[in-house]
CSV table of C-alpha atoms in Angstrom, one decimal:
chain,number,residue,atom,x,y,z
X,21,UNK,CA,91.0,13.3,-78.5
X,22,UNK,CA,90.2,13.0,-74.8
X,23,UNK,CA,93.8,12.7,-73.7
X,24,UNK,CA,94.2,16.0,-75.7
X,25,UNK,CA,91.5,17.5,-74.1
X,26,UNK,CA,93.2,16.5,-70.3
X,27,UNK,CA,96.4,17.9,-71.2
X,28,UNK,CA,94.7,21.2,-72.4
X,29,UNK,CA,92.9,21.5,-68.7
X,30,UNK,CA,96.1,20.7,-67.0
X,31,UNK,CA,97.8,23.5,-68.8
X,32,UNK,CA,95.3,25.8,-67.7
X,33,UNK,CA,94.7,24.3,-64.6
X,34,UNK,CA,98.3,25.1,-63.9
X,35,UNK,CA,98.3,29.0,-65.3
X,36,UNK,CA,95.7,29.5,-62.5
X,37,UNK,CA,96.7,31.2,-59.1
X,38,UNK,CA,95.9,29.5,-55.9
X,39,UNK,CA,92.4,31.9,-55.2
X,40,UNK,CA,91.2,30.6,-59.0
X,41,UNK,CA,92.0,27.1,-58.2
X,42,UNK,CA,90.2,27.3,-54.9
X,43,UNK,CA,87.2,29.2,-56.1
X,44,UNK,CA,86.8,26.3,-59.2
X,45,UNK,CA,87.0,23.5,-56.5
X,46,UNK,CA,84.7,25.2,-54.7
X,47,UNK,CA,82.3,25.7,-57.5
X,48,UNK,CA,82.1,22.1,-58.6
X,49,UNK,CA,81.5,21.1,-54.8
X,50,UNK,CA,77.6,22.5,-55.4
X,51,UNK,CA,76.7,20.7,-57.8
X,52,UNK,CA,74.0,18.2,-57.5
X,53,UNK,CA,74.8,14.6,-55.9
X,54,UNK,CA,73.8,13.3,-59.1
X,55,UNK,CA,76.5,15.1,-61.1
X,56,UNK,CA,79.3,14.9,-58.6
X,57,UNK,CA,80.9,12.4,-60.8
X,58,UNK,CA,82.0,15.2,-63.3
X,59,UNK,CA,83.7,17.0,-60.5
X,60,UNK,CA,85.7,14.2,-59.5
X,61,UNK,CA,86.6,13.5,-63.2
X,62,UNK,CA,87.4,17.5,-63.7
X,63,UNK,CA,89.9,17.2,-60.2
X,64,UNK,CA,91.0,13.9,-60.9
X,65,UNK,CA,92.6,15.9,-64.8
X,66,UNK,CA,93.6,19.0,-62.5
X,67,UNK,CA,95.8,17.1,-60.7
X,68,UNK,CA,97.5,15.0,-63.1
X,69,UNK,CA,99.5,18.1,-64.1
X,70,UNK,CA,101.1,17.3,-60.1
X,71,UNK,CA,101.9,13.9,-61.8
X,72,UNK,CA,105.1,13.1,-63.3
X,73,UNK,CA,103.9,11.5,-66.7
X,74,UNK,CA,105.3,8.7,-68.0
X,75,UNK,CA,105.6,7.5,-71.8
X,76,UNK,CA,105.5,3.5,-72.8
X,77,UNK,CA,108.3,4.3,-75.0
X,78,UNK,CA,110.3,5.0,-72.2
X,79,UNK,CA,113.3,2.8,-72.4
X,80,UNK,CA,114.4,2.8,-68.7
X,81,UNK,CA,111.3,3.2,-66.2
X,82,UNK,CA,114.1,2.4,-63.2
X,83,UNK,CA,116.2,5.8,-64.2
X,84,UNK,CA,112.5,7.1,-63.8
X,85,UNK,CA,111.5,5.7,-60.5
X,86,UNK,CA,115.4,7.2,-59.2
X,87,UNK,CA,114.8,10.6,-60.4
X,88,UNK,CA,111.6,10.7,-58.6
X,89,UNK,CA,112.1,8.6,-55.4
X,90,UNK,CA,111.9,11.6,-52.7
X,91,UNK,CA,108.6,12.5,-54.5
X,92,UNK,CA,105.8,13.3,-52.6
X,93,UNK,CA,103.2,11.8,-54.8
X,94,UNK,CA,102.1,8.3,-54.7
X,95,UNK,CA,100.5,8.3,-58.3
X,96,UNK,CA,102.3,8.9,-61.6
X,97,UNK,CA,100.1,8.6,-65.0
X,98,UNK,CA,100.1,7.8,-68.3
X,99,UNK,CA,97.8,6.7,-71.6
X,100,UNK,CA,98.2,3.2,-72.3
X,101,UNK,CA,97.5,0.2,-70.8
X,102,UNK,CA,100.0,-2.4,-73.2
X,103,UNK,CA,100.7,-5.8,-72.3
X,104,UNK,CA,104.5,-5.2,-72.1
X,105,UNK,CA,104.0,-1.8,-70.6
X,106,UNK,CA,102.0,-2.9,-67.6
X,107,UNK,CA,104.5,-6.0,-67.7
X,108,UNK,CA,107.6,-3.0,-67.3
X,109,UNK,CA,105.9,-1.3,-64.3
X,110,UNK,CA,105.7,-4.2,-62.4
X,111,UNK,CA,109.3,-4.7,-62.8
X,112,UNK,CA,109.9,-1.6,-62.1
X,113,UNK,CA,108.1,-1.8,-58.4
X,114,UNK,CA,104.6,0.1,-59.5
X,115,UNK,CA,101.1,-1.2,-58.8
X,116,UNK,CA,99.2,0.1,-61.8
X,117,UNK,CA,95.2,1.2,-61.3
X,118,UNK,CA,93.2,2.8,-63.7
X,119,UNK,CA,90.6,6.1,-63.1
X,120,UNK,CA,87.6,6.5,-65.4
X,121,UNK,CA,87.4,10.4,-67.0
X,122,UNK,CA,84.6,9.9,-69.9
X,123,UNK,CA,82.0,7.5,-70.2
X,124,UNK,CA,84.4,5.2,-72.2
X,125,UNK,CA,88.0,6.5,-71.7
X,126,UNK,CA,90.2,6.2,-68.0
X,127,UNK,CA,93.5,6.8,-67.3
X,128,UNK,CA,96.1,4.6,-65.8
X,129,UNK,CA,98.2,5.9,-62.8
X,130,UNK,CA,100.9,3.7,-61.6
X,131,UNK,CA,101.0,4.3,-58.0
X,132,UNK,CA,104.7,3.8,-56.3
X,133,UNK,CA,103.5,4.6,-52.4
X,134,UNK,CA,105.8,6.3,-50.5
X,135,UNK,CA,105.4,3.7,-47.7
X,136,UNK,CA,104.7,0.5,-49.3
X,137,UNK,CA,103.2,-2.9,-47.1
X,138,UNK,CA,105.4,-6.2,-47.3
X,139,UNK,CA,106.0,-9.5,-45.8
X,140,UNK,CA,109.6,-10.3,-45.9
X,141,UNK,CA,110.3,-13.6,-44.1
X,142,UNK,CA,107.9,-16.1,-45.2
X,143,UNK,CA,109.3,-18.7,-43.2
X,144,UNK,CA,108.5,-17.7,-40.2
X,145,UNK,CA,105.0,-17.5,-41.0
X,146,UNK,CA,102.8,-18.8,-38.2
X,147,UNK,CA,99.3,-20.5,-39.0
X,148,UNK,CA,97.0,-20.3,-36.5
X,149,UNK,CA,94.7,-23.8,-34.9
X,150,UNK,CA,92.2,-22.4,-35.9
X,151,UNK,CA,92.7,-21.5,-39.5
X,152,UNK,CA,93.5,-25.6,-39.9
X,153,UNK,CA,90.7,-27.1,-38.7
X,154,UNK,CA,88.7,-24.5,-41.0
X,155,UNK,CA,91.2,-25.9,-44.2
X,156,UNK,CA,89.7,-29.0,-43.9
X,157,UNK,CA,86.8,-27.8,-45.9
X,158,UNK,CA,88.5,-26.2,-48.9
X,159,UNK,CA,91.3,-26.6,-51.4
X,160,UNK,CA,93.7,-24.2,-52.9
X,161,UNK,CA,95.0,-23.6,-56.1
X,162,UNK,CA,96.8,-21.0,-58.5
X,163,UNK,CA,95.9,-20.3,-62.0
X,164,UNK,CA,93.5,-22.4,-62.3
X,165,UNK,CA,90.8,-20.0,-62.4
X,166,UNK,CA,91.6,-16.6,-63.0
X,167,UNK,CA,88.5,-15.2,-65.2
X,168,UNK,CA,86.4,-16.8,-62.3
X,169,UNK,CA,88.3,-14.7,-60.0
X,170,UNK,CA,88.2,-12.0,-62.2
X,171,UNK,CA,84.6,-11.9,-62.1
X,172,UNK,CA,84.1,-12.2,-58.3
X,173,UNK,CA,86.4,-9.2,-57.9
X,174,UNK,CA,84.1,-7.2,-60.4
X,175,UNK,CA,81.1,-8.0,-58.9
X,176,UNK,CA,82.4,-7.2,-55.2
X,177,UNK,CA,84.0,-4.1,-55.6
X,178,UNK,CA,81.8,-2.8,-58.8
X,179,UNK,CA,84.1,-1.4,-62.2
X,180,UNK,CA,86.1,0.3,-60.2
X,181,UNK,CA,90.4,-0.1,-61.1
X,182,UNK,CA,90.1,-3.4,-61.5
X,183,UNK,CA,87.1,-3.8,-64.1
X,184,UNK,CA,88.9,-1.4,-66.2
X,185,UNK,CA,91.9,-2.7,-66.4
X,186,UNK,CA,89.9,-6.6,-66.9
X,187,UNK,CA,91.0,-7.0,-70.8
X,188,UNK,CA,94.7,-5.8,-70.0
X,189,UNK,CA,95.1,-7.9,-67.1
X,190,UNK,CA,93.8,-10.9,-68.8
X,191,UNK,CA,96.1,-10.6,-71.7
X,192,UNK,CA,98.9,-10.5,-69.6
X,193,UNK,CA,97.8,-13.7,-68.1
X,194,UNK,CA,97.3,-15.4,-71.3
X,195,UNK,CA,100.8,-14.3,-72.8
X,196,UNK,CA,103.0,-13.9,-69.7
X,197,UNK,CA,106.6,-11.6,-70.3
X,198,UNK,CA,110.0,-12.2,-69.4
X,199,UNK,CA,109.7,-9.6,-66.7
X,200,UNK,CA,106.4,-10.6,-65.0
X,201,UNK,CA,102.7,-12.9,-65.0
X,202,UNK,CA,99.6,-12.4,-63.6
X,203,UNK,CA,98.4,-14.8,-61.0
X,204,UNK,CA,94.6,-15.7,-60.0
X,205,UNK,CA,94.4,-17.9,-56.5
X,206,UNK,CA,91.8,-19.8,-55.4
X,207,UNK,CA,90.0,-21.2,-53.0
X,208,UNK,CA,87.5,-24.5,-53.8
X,209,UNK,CA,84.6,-25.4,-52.0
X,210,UNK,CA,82.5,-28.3,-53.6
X,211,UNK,CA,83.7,-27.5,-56.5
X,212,UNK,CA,82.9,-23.8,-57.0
X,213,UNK,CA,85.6,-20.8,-56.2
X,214,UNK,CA,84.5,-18.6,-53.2
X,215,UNK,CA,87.0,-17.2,-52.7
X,216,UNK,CA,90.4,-16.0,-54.7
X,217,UNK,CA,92.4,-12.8,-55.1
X,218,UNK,CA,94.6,-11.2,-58.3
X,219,UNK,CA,98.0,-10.8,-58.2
X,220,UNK,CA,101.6,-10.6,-60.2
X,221,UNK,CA,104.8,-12.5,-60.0
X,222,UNK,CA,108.5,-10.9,-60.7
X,223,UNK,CA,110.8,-13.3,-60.3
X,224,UNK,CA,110.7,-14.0,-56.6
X,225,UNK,CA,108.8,-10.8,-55.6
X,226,UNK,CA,104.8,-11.5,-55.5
X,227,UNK,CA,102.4,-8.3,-55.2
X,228,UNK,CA,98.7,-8.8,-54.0
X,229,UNK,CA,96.2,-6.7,-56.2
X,230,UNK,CA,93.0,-7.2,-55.2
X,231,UNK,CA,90.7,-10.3,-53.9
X,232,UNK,CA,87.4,-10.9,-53.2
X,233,UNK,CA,84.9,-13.8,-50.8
X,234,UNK,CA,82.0,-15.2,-51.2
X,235,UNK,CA,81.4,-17.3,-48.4
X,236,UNK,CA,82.8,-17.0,-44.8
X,237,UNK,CA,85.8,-18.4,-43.8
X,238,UNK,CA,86.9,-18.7,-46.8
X,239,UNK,CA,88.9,-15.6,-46.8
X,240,UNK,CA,91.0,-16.7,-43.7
X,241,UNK,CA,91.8,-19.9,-45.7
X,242,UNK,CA,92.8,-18.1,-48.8
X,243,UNK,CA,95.1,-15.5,-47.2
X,244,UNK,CA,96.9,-18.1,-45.0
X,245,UNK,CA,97.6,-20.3,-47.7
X,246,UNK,CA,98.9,-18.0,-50.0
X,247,UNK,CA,101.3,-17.1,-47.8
X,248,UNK,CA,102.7,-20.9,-47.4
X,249,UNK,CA,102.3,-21.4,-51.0
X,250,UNK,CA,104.4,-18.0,-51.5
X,251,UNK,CA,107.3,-19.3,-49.5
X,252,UNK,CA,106.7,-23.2,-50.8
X,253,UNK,CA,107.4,-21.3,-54.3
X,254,UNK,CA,110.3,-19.3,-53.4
X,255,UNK,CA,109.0,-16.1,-53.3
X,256,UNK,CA,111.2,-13.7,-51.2
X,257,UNK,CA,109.0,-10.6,-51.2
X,258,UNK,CA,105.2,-10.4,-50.9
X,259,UNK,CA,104.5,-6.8,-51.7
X,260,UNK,CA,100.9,-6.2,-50.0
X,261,UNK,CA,100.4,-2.6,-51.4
X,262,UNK,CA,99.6,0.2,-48.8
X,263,UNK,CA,99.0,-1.2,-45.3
X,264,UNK,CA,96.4,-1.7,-43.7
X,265,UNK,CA,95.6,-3.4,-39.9
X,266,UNK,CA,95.0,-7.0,-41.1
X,267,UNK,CA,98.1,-6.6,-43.0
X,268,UNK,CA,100.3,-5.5,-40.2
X,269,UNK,CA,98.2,-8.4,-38.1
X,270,UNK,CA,99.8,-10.9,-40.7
X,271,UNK,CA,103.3,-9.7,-39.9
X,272,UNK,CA,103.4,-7.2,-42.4
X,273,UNK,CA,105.2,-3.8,-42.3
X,274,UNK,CA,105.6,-0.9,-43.8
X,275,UNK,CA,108.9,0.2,-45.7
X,276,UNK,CA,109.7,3.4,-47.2
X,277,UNK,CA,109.8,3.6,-51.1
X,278,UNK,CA,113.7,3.8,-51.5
X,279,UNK,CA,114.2,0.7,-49.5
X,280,UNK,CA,110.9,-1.1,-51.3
X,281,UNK,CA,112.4,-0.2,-54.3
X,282,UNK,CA,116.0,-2.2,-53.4
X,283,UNK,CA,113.8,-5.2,-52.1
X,284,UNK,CA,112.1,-5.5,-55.7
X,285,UNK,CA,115.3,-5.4,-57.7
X,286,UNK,CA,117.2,-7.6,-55.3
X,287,UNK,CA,115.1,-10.6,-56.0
X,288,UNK,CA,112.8,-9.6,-59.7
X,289,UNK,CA,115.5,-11.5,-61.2
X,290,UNK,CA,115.3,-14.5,-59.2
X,291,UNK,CA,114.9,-17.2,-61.7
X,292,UNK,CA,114.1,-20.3,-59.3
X,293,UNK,CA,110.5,-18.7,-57.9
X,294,UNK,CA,108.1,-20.3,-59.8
X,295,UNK,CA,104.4,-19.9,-58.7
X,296,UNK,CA,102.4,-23.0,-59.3
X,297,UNK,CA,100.0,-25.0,-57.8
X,298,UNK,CA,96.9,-27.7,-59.2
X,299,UNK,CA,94.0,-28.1,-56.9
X,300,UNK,CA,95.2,-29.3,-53.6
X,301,UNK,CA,93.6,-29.7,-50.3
X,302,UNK,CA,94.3,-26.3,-48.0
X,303,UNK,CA,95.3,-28.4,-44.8
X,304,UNK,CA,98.0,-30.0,-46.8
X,305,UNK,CA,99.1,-26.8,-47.5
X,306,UNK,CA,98.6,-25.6,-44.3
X,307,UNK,CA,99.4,-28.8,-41.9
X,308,UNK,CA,103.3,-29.0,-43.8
X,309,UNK,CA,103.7,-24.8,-43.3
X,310,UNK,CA,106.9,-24.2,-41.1
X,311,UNK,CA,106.7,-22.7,-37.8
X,312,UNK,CA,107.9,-19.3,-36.8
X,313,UNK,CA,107.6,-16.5,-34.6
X,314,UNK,CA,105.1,-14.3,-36.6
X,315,UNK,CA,101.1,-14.5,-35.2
X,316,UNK,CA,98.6,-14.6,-37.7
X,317,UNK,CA,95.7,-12.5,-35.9
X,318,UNK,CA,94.0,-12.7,-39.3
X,319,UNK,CA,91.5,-15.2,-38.8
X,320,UNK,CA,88.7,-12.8,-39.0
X,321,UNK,CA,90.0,-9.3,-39.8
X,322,UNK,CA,91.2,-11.0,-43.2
X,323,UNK,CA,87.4,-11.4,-44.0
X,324,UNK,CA,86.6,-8.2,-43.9
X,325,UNK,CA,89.6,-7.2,-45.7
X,326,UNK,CA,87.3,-9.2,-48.5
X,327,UNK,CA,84.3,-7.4,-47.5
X,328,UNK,CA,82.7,-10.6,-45.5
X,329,UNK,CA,82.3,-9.1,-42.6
X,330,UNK,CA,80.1,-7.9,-40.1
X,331,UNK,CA,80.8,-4.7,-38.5
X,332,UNK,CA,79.9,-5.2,-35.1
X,333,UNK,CA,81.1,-9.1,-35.0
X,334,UNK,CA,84.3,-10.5,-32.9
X,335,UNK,CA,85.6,-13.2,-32.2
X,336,UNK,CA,87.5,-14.7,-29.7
X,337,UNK,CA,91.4,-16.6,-30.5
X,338,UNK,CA,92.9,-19.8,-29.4
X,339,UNK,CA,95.1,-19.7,-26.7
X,340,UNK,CA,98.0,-22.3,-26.5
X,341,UNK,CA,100.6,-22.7,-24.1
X,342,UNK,CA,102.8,-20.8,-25.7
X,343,UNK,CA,101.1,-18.1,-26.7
X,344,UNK,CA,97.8,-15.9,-25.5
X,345,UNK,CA,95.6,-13.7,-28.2
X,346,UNK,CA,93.0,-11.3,-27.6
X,347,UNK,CA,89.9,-11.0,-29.0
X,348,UNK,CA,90.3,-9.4,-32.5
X,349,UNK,CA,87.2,-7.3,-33.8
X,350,UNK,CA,86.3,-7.1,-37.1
X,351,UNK,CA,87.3,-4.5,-39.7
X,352,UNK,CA,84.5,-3.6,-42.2
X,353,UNK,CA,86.6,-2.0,-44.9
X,354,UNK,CA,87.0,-3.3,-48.1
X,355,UNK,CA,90.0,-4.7,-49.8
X,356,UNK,CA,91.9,-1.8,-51.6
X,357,UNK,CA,95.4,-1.1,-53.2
């Protein structure tokens, strides 16, 4: 009944000229701070008619993703949240996220960016001194905790995408697909996870959803080791969403959809990824990572990425003989997709 009601409002939404469309924005901006939730849940339906729509039975979501790959929206919608569909999206190179409009109904909209963040050449990831000696305190692991790192995402970042899409995510974990799994990773220290993000495998194409940090330093430590552990697995891509500065501090860069899209069905189908690791200590992980060319400046900016960090807090890098870093401030916004 609710998704009926939607697509009645987008259907008038769209008979409206541009003078009635601006005069009901304008109308819903007045309303009290304590009701502007209904406006953004009234323009949130207005502009899913701007959103191409897309049906789980739709047999071949790549025809989809062709048809609309000059698009100029990021976001496409639709009403269901399945185990297999979610599982076909990923495939297909979209990053699902879900948007509440009632009390007890939300929406998911894939989201295909039209510039999307990745790491490409894992190998030449470069770990920093620092970021070792921290290891020593903490191990690593993947799967081994994922409704622990479920919960620390909720309670960071609230119910926002994430908490509603909790049951769908977790039954995907539980009964992977051909096509993809979800992924929890964690970090260990004295026993507790303090760390950990969510995440989803494709054959050798890995994409980071969301993570969270409960204890500083840890974040660094989780971030760094994932990326050794992605290339120790034989994962070719690692799809980081839309960019942001610790990304591109990480060696990460933006790529425009067409060429994202090529990336993710090059390697979806590679059959020897396999993304697995027990409890190990991080400076294993970290001490047999190869050496390469690309900086990791992340030591502290990746902490705020996980909403640890203090906004007016820097810190000053290691300098080797072979190479000099500056002083790196500290971002304050929170990890989003």
């Amino acid at each position: 009944v609710c998704l009926f009601v939607c697509l009645k409002f987008v259907c008038l939404f769209d008979r409206m000229d541009c003078r009635d469309k601006k005069a009901l924005v304008e109308a819903l901006q007045t309303l009290p701070a304590e009701e502007q939730w209904k406006a953004s849940i009234i323009l949130q339906v207005c502009n899913m008619g701007q959103r191409p729509f897309l049906h789980s039975k739709m047999v071949d979501l790549d025809k989809v993703v062709d048809e609309k790959i000059d698009a100029k929206t990021d976001f496409f919608w639709c009403g269901t949240e399945e185990r297999e569909f979610l599982s076909r999206l990923f495939y297909s190179g979209f990053l699902p996220i879900a948007s509440p409009l009632f009390e007890d109904f939300h929406i998911v909209l894939p989201k295909l960016h039209t510039q999307r963040c990745v790491v490409h050449n894992l190998s030449s990831f470069h770990v920093a001194r620092s970021t070792r000696k921290k290891s020593k305190h903490y191990q690593v692991s993947i799967d081994q905790a994922f409704e622990e790192v479920m919960r620390g995402c909720v309670k960071q970042h609230g119910m926002n995408w994430i908490g509603l899409l909790e049951k769908a995510f977790t039954d995907l974990f539980n009964n992977p697909t051909k096509r993809s799994q979800m992924h929890s990773i964690e970090v260990w220290h004295k026993g507790k996870v303090v760390a950990g993000e969510l995440g989803w495998s494709c054959g050798a194409v890995y994409t980071s959803a969301t993570g969270f940090c409960a204890k500083s330093g840890a974040g660094t430590v989780q971030l760094t080791s994932l990326a050794c552990l992605l290339d120790k697995c034989g994962v070719k891509l690692w799809d980081m969403g839309m960019g942001m500065t610790y990304k591109y501090d990480l060696g990460a860069k933006d790529v425009p959809r067409k060429e994202f899209v090529q990336l993710v069905r090059k390697y979806r189908d590679d059959t020897d990824a396999a993304l697995k690791c027990p409890i190990v200590e991080a400076r294993d992980i970290l001490s047999k990572s190869s050496k390469g060319t690309i900086k990791s400046k992340a030591a502290k900016t990746s902490e705020s990425r996980l909403g640890n960090a203090t906004p007016d807090s820097t810190t000053k890098a290691t300098t080797s003989s072979s190479t000099t870093t500056a002083t790196a401030t500290r971002a304050t916004t929170k990890r989003t997709t």
